[in-house]
Amino acid sequence: MLRLNEKGIISWLLSQLALLLAAAILLASIASITFYNDWKKEAEIRAIAMNIASEIASMDLKSYPNSTDYFLPIKPYKIYLSPSYIRIERNDGTIHKNINVVVSMWVKPYIEVWKNGTDLHENLFEKYGHYGNISDYLPNEAKEDLKEEMDRICRELAACPFILDVNKPLHIEKDIIYFEDGKMDILIVSQEET
């Protein structure tokens, strides 16, 4: 008569449980690597956005005219810059998943209207007959016009952000426009045209 081999059944059951446990550990490790890579990629582009925002903010905090060139990391990213935020998109290759990071900026840079302070002052001379520097200040009437123009530029850039070319440096310049009764700081952010 046949008898059940109880040791064999227990052995088989334990081997199946061990196999199931090993498969669960393997699946968990694959999932954690995948999610960790997404987290790492998002952290990388968040750091890039924060670096750009802090470079612009530090230039805005200066109390005197100054300029710097910020070299963007050469990566396959799409970087959008507007007066109030920086958005970076990364297409993740084979998975075709976009990773977006948005960083808010508290400063209001005026982008792509003037390439530098010299262009700004020449534009002011053409428009108002004065350069707006300390020796040739603008009349007070020009202040309101200039503020309205800056607000219009900000609205346009908020609707259609400036797309940065990662192969070119970002030129950030702080300049001062002088009026009869005071001055106004302006931040110019631009890139060379091709």
XYZ file of N, CA and C in Angstrom:
582
model
N 0.820 -1.162 0.000
C 0.000 0.000 0.000
C 0.873 1.238 0.000
N 0.405 2.242 -0.698
C 1.179 3.473 -0.816
C 0.921 4.366 0.374
N 2.043 4.919 0.856
C 1.904 5.881 1.955
C 2.452 7.227 1.487
N 1.861 8.251 1.972
C 2.337 9.585 1.631
C 3.668 9.832 2.313
N 4.576 10.400 1.561
C 5.865 10.759 2.126
C 5.733 12.181 2.655
N 5.515 12.269 3.963
C 5.280 13.580 4.555
C 6.518 14.457 4.489
N 7.695 13.883 4.560
C 8.916 14.677 4.469
C 9.057 15.277 3.070
N 8.651 14.578 2.068
C 8.734 15.076 0.697
C 7.786 16.236 0.457
N 6.592 16.166 1.014
C 5.609 17.239 0.852
C 6.094 18.502 1.547
N 6.617 18.360 2.742
C 7.124 19.519 3.480
C 8.307 20.128 2.734
N 9.169 19.274 2.223
C 10.329 19.749 1.463
C 9.879 20.505 0.208
N 8.900 19.948 -0.483
C 8.377 20.603 -1.679
C 7.738 21.945 -1.326
N 6.964 21.996 -0.256
C 6.298 23.219 0.182
C 7.319 24.292 0.557
N 8.367 23.902 1.273
C 9.404 24.864 1.656
C 10.156 25.390 0.431
N 10.422 24.530 -0.526
C 11.129 24.990 -1.733
C 10.258 25.950 -2.538
N 8.947 25.694 -2.578
C 8.040 26.598 -3.285
C 7.965 27.957 -2.586
N 7.918 27.950 -1.256
C 7.898 29.206 -0.497
C 9.197 29.986 -0.708
N 10.323 29.290 -0.725
C 11.613 29.945 -0.950
C 11.672 30.537 -2.352
N 11.147 29.811 -3.327
C 11.120 30.310 -4.699
C 10.226 31.539 -4.815
N 9.079 31.503 -4.166
C 8.160 32.636 -4.165
C 8.792 33.854 -3.495
N 9.462 33.642 -2.379
C 10.135 34.718 -1.661
C 11.261 35.316 -2.510
N 12.034 34.482 -3.187
C 13.119 34.965 -4.048
C 12.565 35.787 -5.210
N 11.452 35.333 -5.796
C 10.832 36.076 -6.898
C 10.322 37.433 -6.412
N 9.736 37.466 -5.215
C 9.238 38.725 -4.653
C 10.387 39.699 -4.404
N 11.494 39.200 -3.872
C 12.656 40.060 -3.625
C 13.217 40.582 -4.941
N 13.290 39.730 -5.944
C 13.793 40.144 -7.252
C 12.899 41.215 -7.873
N 11.586 41.018 -7.830
C 10.662 42.010 -8.375
C 10.733 43.328 -7.611
N 10.835 43.254 -6.297
C 10.939 44.470 -5.485
C 12.216 45.234 -5.798
N 13.310 44.529 -5.994
C 14.568 45.219 -6.298
C 14.524 45.865 -7.678
N 13.923 45.200 -8.653
C 13.794 45.791 -9.994
C 12.913 47.036 -9.933
N 11.811 46.951 -9.214
C 10.920 48.106 -9.088
C 11.608 49.255 -8.366
N 12.358 48.964 -7.320
C 13.020 50.043 -6.583
C 14.102 50.706 -7.422
N 14.813 49.935 -8.241
C 15.829 50.527 -9.118
C 15.163 51.444 -10.133
N 14.050 51.009 -10.690
C 13.334 51.825 -11.667
C 12.848 53.116 -11.036
N 12.183 53.027 -9.890
C 11.677 54.227 -9.236
C 12.810 55.093 -8.717
N 13.908 54.495 -8.287
C 15.051 55.265 -7.814
C 15.657 56.060 -8.961
N 15.753 55.459 -10.144
C 16.294 56.178 -11.297
C 15.425 57.369 -11.658
N 14.084 57.204 -11.630
C 13.194 58.335 -11.885
C 13.409 59.423 -10.847
N 13.521 59.043 -9.605
C 13.743 60.012 -8.536
C 15.076 60.724 -8.742
N 16.097 59.961 -9.116
C 17.429 60.533 -9.322
C 17.419 61.510 -10.502
N 16.739 61.156 -11.583
C 16.658 62.037 -12.747
C 15.889 63.313 -12.411
N 14.806 63.164 -11.672
C 14.039 64.342 -11.276
C 14.853 65.234 -10.347
N 15.598 64.630 -9.432
C 16.452 65.415 -8.532
C 17.531 66.157 -9.315
N 18.060 65.522 -10.351
C 19.099 66.163 -11.169
C 18.559 67.393 -11.888
N 17.399 67.264 -12.533
C 16.881 68.424 -13.253
C 16.348 69.487 -12.295
N 15.878 69.080 -11.120
C 15.473 70.067 -10.111
C 16.690 70.877 -9.660
N 17.832 70.216 -9.497
C 19.061 70.914 -9.100
C 19.505 71.893 -10.188
N 19.382 71.498 -11.452
C 19.739 72.396 -12.554
C 18.836 73.627 -12.538
N 17.534 73.415 -12.374
C 16.586 74.535 -12.336
C 16.873 75.456 -11.155
N 17.172 74.876 -10.004
C 17.483 75.687 -8.823
C 18.767 76.487 -9.031
N 19.764 75.905 -9.694
C 21.008 76.630 -9.969
C 20.761 77.829 -10.880
N 19.951 77.640 -11.912
C 19.637 78.751 -12.819
C 18.888 79.844 -12.059
N 17.874 79.442 -11.286
C 17.083 80.418 -10.532
C 17.938 81.169 -9.521
N 18.836 80.474 -8.832
C 19.664 81.160 -7.834
C 20.694 82.070 -8.494
N 21.183 81.711 -9.673
C 22.117 82.585 -10.403
C 21.416 83.882 -10.804
N 20.180 83.771 -11.282
C 19.412 84.958 -11.664
C 19.072 85.790 -10.432
N 18.648 85.129 -9.357
C 18.293 85.853 -8.132
C 19.504 86.547 -7.518
N 20.665 85.902 -7.547
C 21.853 86.539 -6.964
C 22.267 87.767 -7.769
N 22.074 87.736 -9.079
C 22.376 88.922 -9.885
C 21.375 90.029 -9.572
N 20.122 89.671 -9.348
C 19.098 90.661 -9.039
C 19.362 91.336 -7.693
N 19.998 90.641 -6.772
C 20.266 91.204 -5.447
C 21.424 92.197 -5.427
N 22.217 92.224 -6.466
C 23.345 93.161 -6.501
C 22.816 94.590 -6.574
N 23.538 95.512 -5.941
C 23.088 96.903 -5.910
C 23.802 97.766 -6.947
N 24.534 97.154 -7.832
C 25.299 97.878 -8.846
C 25.218 97.102 -10.160
N 25.453 97.769 -11.289
C 25.426 97.059 -12.572
C 26.513 95.990 -12.630
N 26.150 94.848 -13.148
C 27.080 93.726 -13.224
C 26.532 92.736 -14.249
N 27.386 91.836 -14.713
C 26.910 90.798 -15.629
C 27.726 89.531 -15.434
N 27.130 88.421 -15.832
C 27.804 87.128 -15.764
C 27.249 86.230 -16.856
N 28.019 85.234 -17.204
C 27.554 84.202 -18.128
C 27.415 82.907 -17.347
N 26.258 82.273 -17.457
C 26.006 81.008 -16.777
C 26.018 79.913 -17.839
N 26.884 78.934 -17.650
C 26.985 77.839 -18.609
C 26.074 76.698 -18.174
N 25.129 76.384 -19.025
C 24.162 75.324 -18.742
C 24.822 73.964 -18.942
N 24.421 72.967 -18.157
C 24.943 71.623 -18.407
C 24.434 71.121 -19.758
N 25.331 70.550 -20.529
C 24.948 70.081 -21.866
C 24.310 68.705 -21.721
N 23.007 68.710 -21.642
C 22.211 67.495 -21.473
C 21.043 67.579 -22.449
N 20.399 66.467 -22.759
C 19.270 66.501 -23.703
C 17.979 66.975 -23.035
N 18.020 68.162 -22.463
C 16.861 68.716 -21.772
C 16.299 69.871 -22.582
N 15.038 70.157 -22.355
C 14.415 71.349 -22.898
C 14.159 72.266 -21.705
N 14.739 73.465 -21.733
C 14.630 74.389 -20.606
C 13.819 75.600 -21.049
N 12.736 75.882 -20.317
C 11.872 77.024 -20.586
C 12.066 78.036 -19.464
N 12.245 79.303 -19.838
C 12.460 80.363 -18.856
C 11.420 81.445 -19.070
N 10.695 81.766 -18.025
C 9.714 82.841 -18.084
C 10.009 83.784 -16.920
N 9.305 84.899 -16.815
C 9.584 85.822 -15.711
C 9.311 85.242 -14.324
N 8.519 84.194 -14.219
C 8.190 83.697 -12.884
C 8.540 82.233 -12.637
N 9.021 81.518 -13.633
C 9.366 80.115 -13.394
C 10.384 79.611 -14.409
N 10.994 78.489 -14.040
C 11.869 77.743 -14.940
C 11.269 76.348 -15.036
N 11.098 75.851 -16.258
C 10.584 74.495 -16.439
C 11.592 73.712 -17.260
N 11.921 72.526 -16.787
C 12.852 71.668 -17.509
C 12.142 70.367 -17.836
N 12.216 69.964 -19.097
C 11.644 68.695 -19.542
C 12.775 67.764 -19.936
N 12.617 66.518 -19.585
C 13.583 65.496 -19.986
C 12.794 64.346 -20.590
N 13.093 64.003 -21.831
C 12.481 62.840 -22.448
C 13.343 61.652 -22.092
N 12.732 60.634 -21.551
C 13.486 59.537 -20.971
C 13.806 58.429 -21.962
N 14.129 58.764 -23.182
C 14.636 57.786 -24.145
C 13.644 56.714 -24.527
N 13.941 55.473 -24.158
C 13.148 54.336 -24.615
C 11.769 54.281 -23.976
N 11.631 54.814 -22.790
C 10.343 54.730 -22.100
C 9.371 55.792 -22.620
N 9.859 56.856 -23.233
C 9.050 57.964 -23.740
C 8.182 58.564 -22.640
N 8.824 58.857 -21.545
C 8.125 59.493 -20.432
C 8.806 60.825 -20.168
N 8.037 61.900 -20.151
C 8.617 63.207 -19.848
C 8.676 63.399 -18.342
N 9.812 63.882 -17.882
C 9.954 64.255 -16.477
C 10.006 65.770 -16.457
N 9.035 66.404 -15.827
C 8.959 67.863 -15.764
C 9.273 68.331 -14.358
N 10.039 69.390 -14.273
C 10.304 70.040 -12.997
C 10.064 71.525 -13.203
N 9.305 72.133 -12.316
C 9.039 73.566 -12.388
C 9.564 74.196 -11.109
N 10.374 75.231 -11.263
C 10.909 75.963 -10.120
C 10.420 77.397 -10.230
N 9.801 77.898 -9.183
C 9.322 79.277 -9.190
C 10.473 80.234 -8.928
N 10.415 81.378 -9.574
C 11.400 82.427 -9.326
C 10.662 83.629 -8.762
N 11.294 84.324 -7.865
C 10.674 85.489 -7.250
C 11.070 86.777 -7.960
N 12.105 86.733 -8.767
C 12.521 87.931 -9.495
C 11.780 87.980 -10.818
N 11.766 89.136 -11.420
C 11.099 89.307 -12.703
C 12.128 89.749 -13.739
N 12.826 88.802 -14.367
C 13.797 89.205 -15.383
C 13.094 89.570 -16.685
N 13.690 90.453 -17.422
C 13.146 90.859 -18.708
C 14.023 90.225 -19.775
N 13.461 89.286 -20.494
C 14.240 88.376 -21.320
C 14.122 88.735 -22.798
N 15.239 88.675 -23.503
C 15.286 88.724 -24.961
C 14.835 90.036 -25.588
N 14.600 91.086 -24.850
C 14.215 92.338 -25.466
C 15.470 93.133 -25.794
N 16.381 93.184 -24.841
C 17.688 93.788 -25.048
C 18.708 92.724 -24.736
N 19.765 92.673 -25.502
C 20.804 91.661 -25.285
C 21.722 92.032 -24.131
N 21.844 93.349 -23.859
C 22.716 93.794 -22.772
C 22.332 95.218 -22.383
N 23.026 95.746 -21.391
C 22.726 97.087 -20.906
C 22.978 98.164 -21.941
N 23.984 97.973 -22.782
C 24.281 98.951 -23.835
C 23.113 99.048 -24.811
N 22.577 97.891 -25.232
C 21.402 97.884 -26.116
C 20.216 98.573 -25.449
N 20.036 98.334 -24.163
C 18.934 98.949 -23.419
C 19.051 100.467 -23.455
N 20.226 100.997 -23.137
C 20.396 102.451 -23.084
C 20.307 103.080 -24.472
N 20.760 102.379 -25.510
C 20.601 102.889 -26.878
C 19.129 102.912 -27.276
N 18.383 101.890 -26.867
C 16.949 101.845 -27.132
C 16.246 102.999 -26.420
N 16.649 103.285 -25.185
C 16.057 104.400 -24.438
C 16.366 105.737 -25.122
N 17.580 105.880 -25.650
C 17.948 107.126 -26.332
C 17.104 107.315 -27.590
N 16.906 106.230 -28.354
C 16.080 106.317 -29.562
C 14.639 106.685 -29.224
N 14.144 106.161 -28.124
C 12.739 106.351 -27.764
C 12.487 107.667 -27.031
N 13.394 108.054 -26.111
C 13.145 109.205 -25.246
C 14.156 110.342 -25.416
N 15.221 110.137 -26.198
C 16.215 111.186 -26.376
C 17.207 111.287 -25.227
N 17.155 110.342 -24.305
C 18.083 110.294 -23.167
C 18.512 108.842 -22.979
N 19.739 108.664 -22.498
C 20.272 107.309 -22.321
C 19.789 106.633 -21.039
N 19.355 107.391 -20.078
C 18.897 106.788 -18.828
C 20.034 106.364 -17.921
N 21.232 106.919 -18.150
C 22.332 106.627 -17.229
C 22.478 107.776 -16.238
N 23.462 107.708 -15.368
C 23.565 108.690 -14.286
C 23.865 110.098 -14.795
N 24.508 110.205 -15.955
C 24.824 111.534 -16.491
C 23.766 112.040 -17.481
N 22.884 111.180 -17.955
C 21.840 111.561 -18.913
C 20.546 110.839 -18.535
N 19.947 111.274 -17.420
C 18.782 110.571 -16.881
C 17.528 110.839 -17.705
N 16.581 109.931 -17.557
C 15.307 110.025 -18.279
C 14.353 110.950 -17.542
N 13.434 111.594 -18.279
C 12.400 112.373 -17.594
C 11.442 111.431 -16.858
N 10.815 111.940 -15.820
C 9.919 111.110 -15.001
C 8.745 110.544 -15.794
N 8.340 111.229 -16.865
C 7.214 110.750 -17.676
C 7.538 109.405 -18.330
N 8.802 109.158 -18.576
C 9.197 107.904 -19.233
C 9.088 106.706 -18.297
N 9.063 106.957 -16.991
C 9.037 105.857 -16.015
C 7.785 104.998 -16.173
N 6.630 105.634 -16.292
C 5.379 104.879 -16.414
C 5.333 104.107 -17.729
N 5.784 104.737 -18.823
C 5.838 104.039 -20.117
C 6.730 102.810 -20.032
N 7.877 102.980 -19.399
C 8.832 101.882 -19.281
C 8.265 100.743 -18.429
N 7.582 101.082 -17.342
C 6.971 100.046 -16.498
C 5.885 99.291 -17.259
N 5.075 100.024 -18.037
C 4.038 99.365 -18.837
C 4.656 98.433 -19.873
N 5.746 98.876 -20.504
C 6.418 98.028 -21.489
C 6.984 96.774 -20.826
N 7.563 96.932 -19.643
C 8.104 95.781 -18.915
C 6.990 94.804 -18.533
N 5.860 95.325 -18.090
C 4.726 94.457 -17.747
C 4.222 93.702 -18.975
N 4.173 94.378 -20.116
C 3.742 93.730 -21.359
C 4.706 92.606 -21.732
N 6.003 92.875 -21.610
C 7.010 91.859 -21.921
C 6.852 90.659 -20.991
N 6.625 90.926 -19.707
C 6.435 89.829 -18.741
C 5.219 88.984 -19.089
N 4.123 89.629 -19.485
C 2.919 88.878 -19.861
C 3.180 88.006 -21.088
N 3.877 88.561 -22.075
C 4.189 87.788 -23.280
C 5.070 86.584 -22.955
N 6.064 86.792 -22.104
C 6.961 85.689 -21.758
C 6.295 84.661 -20.846
N 5.322 85.088 -20.065
C 4.584 84.125 -19.244
C 3.744 83.215 -20.140
N 3.198 83.789 -21.216
C 2.387 82.997 -22.145
C 3.251 82.135 -23.061
N 4.396 82.639 -23.458
C 5.281 81.924 -24.385
C 6.714 82.022 -23.854
N 7.120 81.092 -22.992
C 8.440 81.182 -22.354
C 9.593 81.101 -23.349
N 10.700 81.652 -22.926
C 11.946 81.661 -23.682
C 12.565 80.269 -23.579
N 12.849 79.617 -24.721
C 13.450 78.280 -24.721
C 14.961 78.445 -24.810
N 15.653 77.935 -23.807
C 17.102 78.083 -23.746
C 17.789 77.030 -24.602
N 18.891 77.422 -25.205
C 19.755 76.507 -25.940
C 20.851 76.073 -24.971
N 20.888 74.790 -24.618
C 21.855 74.322 -23.615
C 23.292 74.381 -24.122
N 23.486 74.579 -25.411
C 24.837 74.670 -25.969
C 25.425 76.075 -25.876
N 24.629 77.045 -25.446
C 25.090 78.435 -25.358
C 24.979 78.923 -23.918
N 25.890 79.816 -23.514
C 25.790 80.348 -22.150
C 24.599 81.297 -22.013
N 24.090 81.379 -20.810
C 22.995 82.277 -20.474
C 23.619 83.562 -19.941
N 23.375 84.684 -20.608
C 23.944 85.970 -20.193
C 22.954 86.648 -19.249
N 23.408 86.938 -18.039
C 22.561 87.568 -17.021
C 23.215 88.895 -16.653
N 22.462 89.983 -16.799
C 23.035 91.309 -16.547
C 22.082 92.164 -15.725
N 22.641 92.842 -14.746
C 21.874 93.797 -13.946
C 22.283 95.189 -14.401
N 21.308 96.041 -14.675
C 21.583 97.411 -15.079
C 20.647 98.337 -14.309
N 20.962 99.616 -14.354
C 20.166 100.612 -13.635
C 19.765 101.702 -14.618
N 18.483 102.058 -14.588
C 17.971 103.163 -15.392
C 17.716 104.320 -14.433
N 18.284 105.472 -14.747
C 18.146 106.649 -13.884
C 17.078 107.579 -14.436
N 16.244 108.096 -13.527
C 15.209 109.073 -13.841
C 15.524 110.358 -13.084
N 14.749 111.401 -13.351
C 14.967 112.675 -12.660
C 14.854 112.522 -11.148
N 13.923 111.678 -10.705
C 13.686 111.572 -9.260
C 14.047 110.209 -8.672
N 14.843 109.433 -9.345
C 15.216 108.133 -8.782
C 15.814 107.216 -9.834
N 15.763 105.941 -9.522
C 16.331 104.954 -10.438
C 15.493 103.683 -10.404
N 15.685 102.843 -11.411
C 14.974 101.567 -11.491
C 15.984 100.498 -11.903
N 16.022 99.413 -11.141
C 16.890 98.290 -11.484
C 16.209 97.444 -12.548
N 17.018 96.882 -13.418
C 16.484 96.008 -14.460
C 17.417 94.819 -14.613
N 16.833 93.662 -14.837
C 17.593 92.434 -15.022
C 17.373 91.957 -16.453
N 18.458 91.747 -17.174
C 18.379 91.322 -18.575
C 18.947 89.909 -18.668
N 18.152 88.982 -19.193
C 18.584 87.596 -19.368
C 18.473 87.284 -20.856
N 19.580 86.838 -21.459
C 19.558 86.597 -22.900
C 20.558 85.513 -23.276
N 20.467 85.080 -24.517
C 21.430 84.168 -25.119
C 21.768 84.695 -26.500
N 22.968 84.356 -26.970
C 23.365 84.769 -28.316
C 22.470 84.088 -29.337
N 22.176 84.821 -30.396
C 21.409 84.218 -31.486
C 22.361 83.465 -32.395
N 21.840 82.452 -33.077
C 22.687 81.680 -33.997
C 22.802 82.346 -35.331
